[in-house]
Amino acid sequence: MSGDRARIRALLDTYGRTYADEAGIRLKDTPQPLYRLLVLSCLLSARIQAGIAVAASRALSKAGMRTARRMKDATWQQRVDALGEGGYRRYDERTATQLGNGAELLLDTYGGDLRRIRDAADGDTDRLRKLLREIPGLGPAGVDIFLREAQAVWPGLAPHLDAKALQGAERVGLPASADTLLKAAGKTEPAVLAAALVRAALDKKGAEEIRGAG
């Protein structure tokens, strides 16, 4: 266990930051930050570097597209331009369309408030996952990202360490057991632990260094 704790400390020192925090989102259980997290999750789910997705999220926010209403009211070209400013060029046109369609669905079905999706799921994570999948551009990977990060403000989800997070645990030499990882992490927020493990899963060289810390 002492080796596990040493690796956890090294893991958190290296990667202990949520993607929402990196994108400048002060996550709260209110419509605007939850919507910004949703957009970030859509961007991160594409086959593109995480840093570019984060930059594109910041650019969309800077352009004022922080709510479903503002996203829907923006023109397609304004969305493309903001994505391009963030370097998100490979998927910018398709993503601009998906963001517009997703915003429209959220407004029409949930009044633009993601808390209503959570309430509709009534504590059933599988149901919540299914409802989120209905949002254009949010595939399985995007749903996983959203749930990992949203657990910081939706306690009913926590602790949420999915397959990608457990893959990161294996990569740094930690047990792929949620209970063991949470115990070794002590008071670390599950959302931070999950993000750190996922970052390790995506960074082979960094993960090898952490493995050696034990």
CSV table of C-alpha atoms in Angstrom, one decimal:
chain,number,residue,atom,x,y,z
A,1,MET,CA,0.0,0.0,0.0
A,2,SER,CA,2.9,2.4,0.7
A,3,GLY,CA,4.0,2.0,-2.9
A,4,ASP,CA,0.5,2.7,-4.1
A,5,ARG,CA,0.4,5.9,-2.0
A,6,ALA,CA,3.8,7.0,-3.4
A,7,ARG,CA,2.5,6.5,-6.9
A,8,ILE,CA,-0.7,8.3,-6.2
A,9,ARG,CA,1.2,11.3,-4.8
A,10,ALA,CA,3.4,11.3,-7.9
A,11,LEU,CA,0.3,10.9,-10.1
A,12,LEU,CA,-1.4,13.9,-8.5
A,13,ASP,CA,1.7,16.0,-8.5
A,14,THR,CA,2.0,15.5,-12.3
A,15,TYR,CA,-1.6,15.3,-13.5
A,16,GLY,CA,-3.8,16.4,-10.6
A,17,ARG,CA,-6.0,18.9,-12.5
A,18,THR,CA,-9.4,18.4,-14.1
A,19,TYR,CA,-9.9,19.3,-17.7
A,20,ALA,CA,-12.7,21.8,-16.6
A,21,ASP,CA,-10.1,23.6,-14.4
A,22,GLU,CA,-7.6,23.7,-17.3
A,23,ALA,CA,-10.3,25.2,-19.5
A,24,GLY,CA,-11.0,27.9,-17.0
A,25,ILE,CA,-14.4,26.5,-16.0
A,26,ARG,CA,-15.3,27.1,-12.4
A,27,LEU,CA,-17.6,24.1,-12.2
A,28,LYS,CA,-20.8,24.7,-10.2
A,29,ASP,CA,-24.2,23.0,-10.2
A,30,THR,CA,-25.6,25.8,-12.4
A,31,PRO,CA,-26.6,25.8,-16.1
A,32,GLN,CA,-23.7,27.9,-17.5
A,33,PRO,CA,-20.6,26.0,-16.2
A,34,LEU,CA,-22.4,22.6,-16.7
A,35,TYR,CA,-23.0,23.6,-20.4
A,36,ARG,CA,-19.4,24.7,-20.8
A,37,LEU,CA,-18.3,21.3,-19.4
A,38,LEU,CA,-20.6,19.6,-21.9
A,39,VAL,CA,-19.1,21.5,-24.8
A,40,LEU,CA,-15.6,20.7,-23.5
A,41,SER,CA,-16.5,17.0,-23.3
A,42,CYS,CA,-17.7,17.1,-27.0
A,43,LEU,CA,-14.5,18.7,-28.1
A,44,LEU,CA,-12.3,16.3,-26.1
A,45,SER,CA,-14.0,13.3,-27.5
A,46,ALA,CA,-12.7,13.9,-31.0
A,47,ARG,CA,-9.4,12.4,-32.2
A,48,ILE,CA,-7.5,15.5,-31.4
A,49,GLN,CA,-4.9,16.6,-28.8
A,50,ALA,CA,-6.5,17.5,-25.4
A,51,GLY,CA,-4.7,20.8,-25.3
A,52,ILE,CA,-6.3,21.9,-28.6
A,53,ALA,CA,-9.7,20.9,-27.3
A,54,VAL,CA,-9.2,22.9,-24.2
A,55,ALA,CA,-8.0,25.9,-26.2
A,56,ALA,CA,-11.1,25.6,-28.4
A,57,SER,CA,-13.3,25.5,-25.4
A,58,ARG,CA,-11.7,28.7,-24.1
A,59,ALA,CA,-12.1,30.4,-27.5
A,60,LEU,CA,-15.9,29.5,-27.7
A,61,SER,CA,-16.3,30.9,-24.2
A,62,LYS,CA,-14.4,34.1,-25.1
A,63,ALA,CA,-16.7,34.5,-28.1
A,64,GLY,CA,-19.7,34.4,-25.7
A,65,MET,CA,-20.9,30.9,-26.4
A,66,ARG,CA,-21.2,29.9,-22.8
A,67,THR,CA,-24.9,28.8,-22.7
A,68,ALA,CA,-27.0,26.7,-25.0
A,69,ARG,CA,-29.0,29.8,-26.0
A,70,ARG,CA,-25.9,31.7,-26.9
A,71,MET,CA,-24.5,28.8,-28.8
A,72,LYS,CA,-27.7,28.3,-30.8
A,73,ASP,CA,-28.0,32.0,-31.5
A,74,ALA,CA,-24.5,32.2,-32.8
A,75,THR,CA,-24.1,31.7,-36.6
A,76,TRP,CA,-22.5,28.6,-37.9
A,77,GLN,CA,-19.5,30.7,-39.2
A,78,GLN,CA,-19.1,32.3,-35.7
A,79,ARG,CA,-18.8,28.8,-34.2
A,80,VAL,CA,-16.3,27.8,-36.9
A,81,ASP,CA,-14.2,30.9,-36.4
A,82,ALA,CA,-14.1,30.4,-32.6
A,83,LEU,CA,-13.1,26.7,-33.0
A,84,GLY,CA,-10.4,27.8,-35.5
A,85,GLU,CA,-9.0,30.4,-33.1
A,86,GLY,CA,-8.5,27.5,-30.6
A,87,GLY,CA,-6.7,25.5,-33.3
A,88,TYR,CA,-9.6,23.0,-33.7
A,89,ARG,CA,-9.4,23.1,-37.4
A,90,ARG,CA,-9.6,19.4,-38.5
A,91,TYR,CA,-13.2,19.0,-37.2
A,92,ASP,CA,-14.3,22.6,-37.1
A,93,GLU,CA,-17.1,22.5,-39.6
A,94,ARG,CA,-18.7,19.3,-38.4
A,95,THR,CA,-18.3,20.3,-34.8
A,96,ALA,CA,-19.8,23.7,-35.4
A,97,THR,CA,-22.9,22.0,-36.8
A,98,GLN,CA,-23.1,19.5,-33.9
A,99,LEU,CA,-22.8,22.3,-31.3
A,100,GLY,CA,-25.6,24.2,-32.9
A,101,ASN,CA,-27.8,21.1,-33.1
A,102,GLY,CA,-26.9,20.0,-29.6
A,103,ALA,CA,-27.8,23.5,-28.2
A,104,GLU,CA,-31.1,23.4,-29.9
A,105,LEU,CA,-31.9,19.9,-28.5
A,106,LEU,CA,-31.0,21.0,-25.0
A,107,LEU,CA,-33.1,24.1,-25.3
A,108,ASP,CA,-36.1,22.3,-26.7
A,109,THR,CA,-36.0,19.3,-24.4
A,110,TYR,CA,-34.4,20.6,-21.2
A,111,GLY,CA,-34.7,24.4,-21.3
A,112,GLY,CA,-30.9,24.5,-21.8
A,113,ASP,CA,-30.3,23.2,-18.3
A,114,LEU,CA,-28.3,19.9,-17.9
A,115,ARG,CA,-29.6,19.5,-14.4
A,116,ARG,CA,-32.9,18.5,-15.9
A,117,ILE,CA,-31.2,15.6,-17.7
A,118,ARG,CA,-29.7,14.5,-14.4
A,119,ASP,CA,-33.2,14.7,-12.8
A,120,ALA,CA,-34.7,12.8,-15.7
A,121,ALA,CA,-32.3,10.0,-15.0
A,122,ASP,CA,-33.4,9.9,-11.4
A,123,GLY,CA,-30.2,8.5,-10.0
A,124,ASP,CA,-29.7,5.9,-12.7
A,125,THR,CA,-26.2,6.4,-14.2
A,126,ASP,CA,-27.0,4.1,-17.2
A,127,ARG,CA,-30.1,6.1,-17.9
A,128,LEU,CA,-28.1,9.4,-17.6
A,129,ARG,CA,-25.5,8.0,-20.0
A,130,LYS,CA,-28.3,7.2,-22.5
A,131,LEU,CA,-29.9,10.6,-22.3
A,132,LEU,CA,-26.5,12.3,-22.8
A,133,ARG,CA,-25.8,10.2,-25.8
A,134,GLU,CA,-28.8,11.8,-27.5
A,135,ILE,CA,-26.9,15.1,-27.7
A,136,PRO,CA,-25.2,15.5,-31.2
A,137,GLY,CA,-21.5,15.2,-31.0
A,138,LEU,CA,-21.4,13.5,-27.6
A,139,GLY,CA,-20.3,9.9,-28.2
A,140,PRO,CA,-19.4,7.3,-25.6
A,141,ALA,CA,-16.0,8.9,-24.9
A,142,GLY,CA,-17.6,12.3,-24.5
A,143,VAL,CA,-20.1,11.0,-22.0
A,144,ASP,CA,-17.4,9.4,-20.0
A,145,ILE,CA,-15.5,12.7,-19.8
A,146,PHE,CA,-18.6,14.6,-18.8
A,147,LEU,CA,-19.4,12.1,-16.0
A,148,ARG,CA,-15.9,12.0,-14.7
A,149,GLU,CA,-15.8,15.8,-14.4
A,150,ALA,CA,-19.4,16.4,-13.3
A,151,GLN,CA,-19.0,14.2,-10.3
A,152,ALA,CA,-17.3,17.1,-8.7
A,153,VAL,CA,-20.7,18.9,-8.4
A,154,TRP,CA,-23.1,16.0,-8.8
A,155,PRO,CA,-22.3,13.9,-5.7
A,156,GLY,CA,-24.7,11.2,-6.8
A,157,LEU,CA,-22.2,10.2,-9.5
A,158,ALA,CA,-19.2,9.9,-7.2
A,159,PRO,CA,-17.0,8.0,-7.0
A,160,HIS,CA,-16.8,7.5,-10.7
A,161,LEU,CA,-13.7,5.9,-12.1
A,162,ASP,CA,-14.4,4.4,-15.5
A,163,ALA,CA,-12.5,2.0,-17.7
A,164,LYS,CA,-10.2,4.8,-19.1
A,165,ALA,CA,-9.3,5.9,-15.6
A,166,LEU,CA,-8.6,2.3,-14.5
A,167,GLN,CA,-6.4,1.9,-17.7
A,168,GLY,CA,-4.4,4.8,-16.4
A,169,ALA,CA,-4.0,3.1,-13.0
A,170,GLU,CA,-2.6,0.0,-14.7
A,171,ARG,CA,-0.2,2.1,-16.7
A,172,VAL,CA,1.4,3.7,-13.7
A,173,GLY,CA,1.5,0.4,-11.7
A,174,LEU,CA,-1.5,0.9,-9.5
A,175,PRO,CA,-4.2,-1.7,-8.9
A,176,ALA,CA,-7.1,-1.3,-11.3
A,177,SER,CA,-9.6,-1.3,-8.4
A,178,ALA,CA,-11.7,1.8,-7.7
A,179,ASP,CA,-11.9,1.0,-4.0
A,180,THR,CA,-8.1,0.6,-3.6
A,181,LEU,CA,-7.4,3.7,-5.6
A,182,LEU,CA,-9.8,5.8,-3.7
A,183,LYS,CA,-8.4,4.6,-0.4
A,184,ALA,CA,-4.8,5.3,-1.4
A,185,ALA,CA,-5.8,8.8,-2.7
A,186,GLY,CA,-7.2,9.7,0.7
A,187,LYS,CA,-9.1,13.0,0.6
A,188,THR,CA,-8.4,13.7,-3.0
A,189,GLU,CA,-11.6,14.5,-4.9
A,190,PRO,CA,-12.7,11.6,-7.1
A,191,ALA,CA,-13.0,14.0,-10.1
A,192,VAL,CA,-9.4,15.0,-9.7
A,193,LEU,CA,-8.2,11.5,-9.3
A,194,ALA,CA,-10.1,10.3,-12.3
A,195,ALA,CA,-8.7,13.1,-14.5
A,196,ALA,CA,-5.2,12.4,-13.3
A,197,LEU,CA,-5.5,8.7,-14.1
A,198,VAL,CA,-6.9,9.5,-17.6
A,199,ARG,CA,-4.1,11.9,-18.3
A,200,ALA,CA,-1.6,9.1,-17.3
A,201,ALA,CA,-3.4,6.7,-19.6
A,202,LEU,CA,-2.7,9.2,-22.5
A,203,ASP,CA,0.9,9.9,-21.6
A,204,LYS,CA,3.1,6.8,-21.8
A,205,LYS,CA,6.4,8.5,-20.9
A,206,GLY,CA,4.9,10.3,-17.9
A,207,ALA,CA,3.2,7.2,-16.7
A,208,GLU,CA,6.5,5.2,-16.8
A,209,GLU,CA,8.1,7.9,-14.5
A,210,ILE,CA,5.2,7.6,-12.1
A,211,ARG,CA,5.4,3.8,-12.1
A,212,GLY,CA,9.0,4.2,-10.9
A,213,ALA,CA,8.0,6.4,-8.0
A,214,GLY,CA,6.7,3.3,-6.1
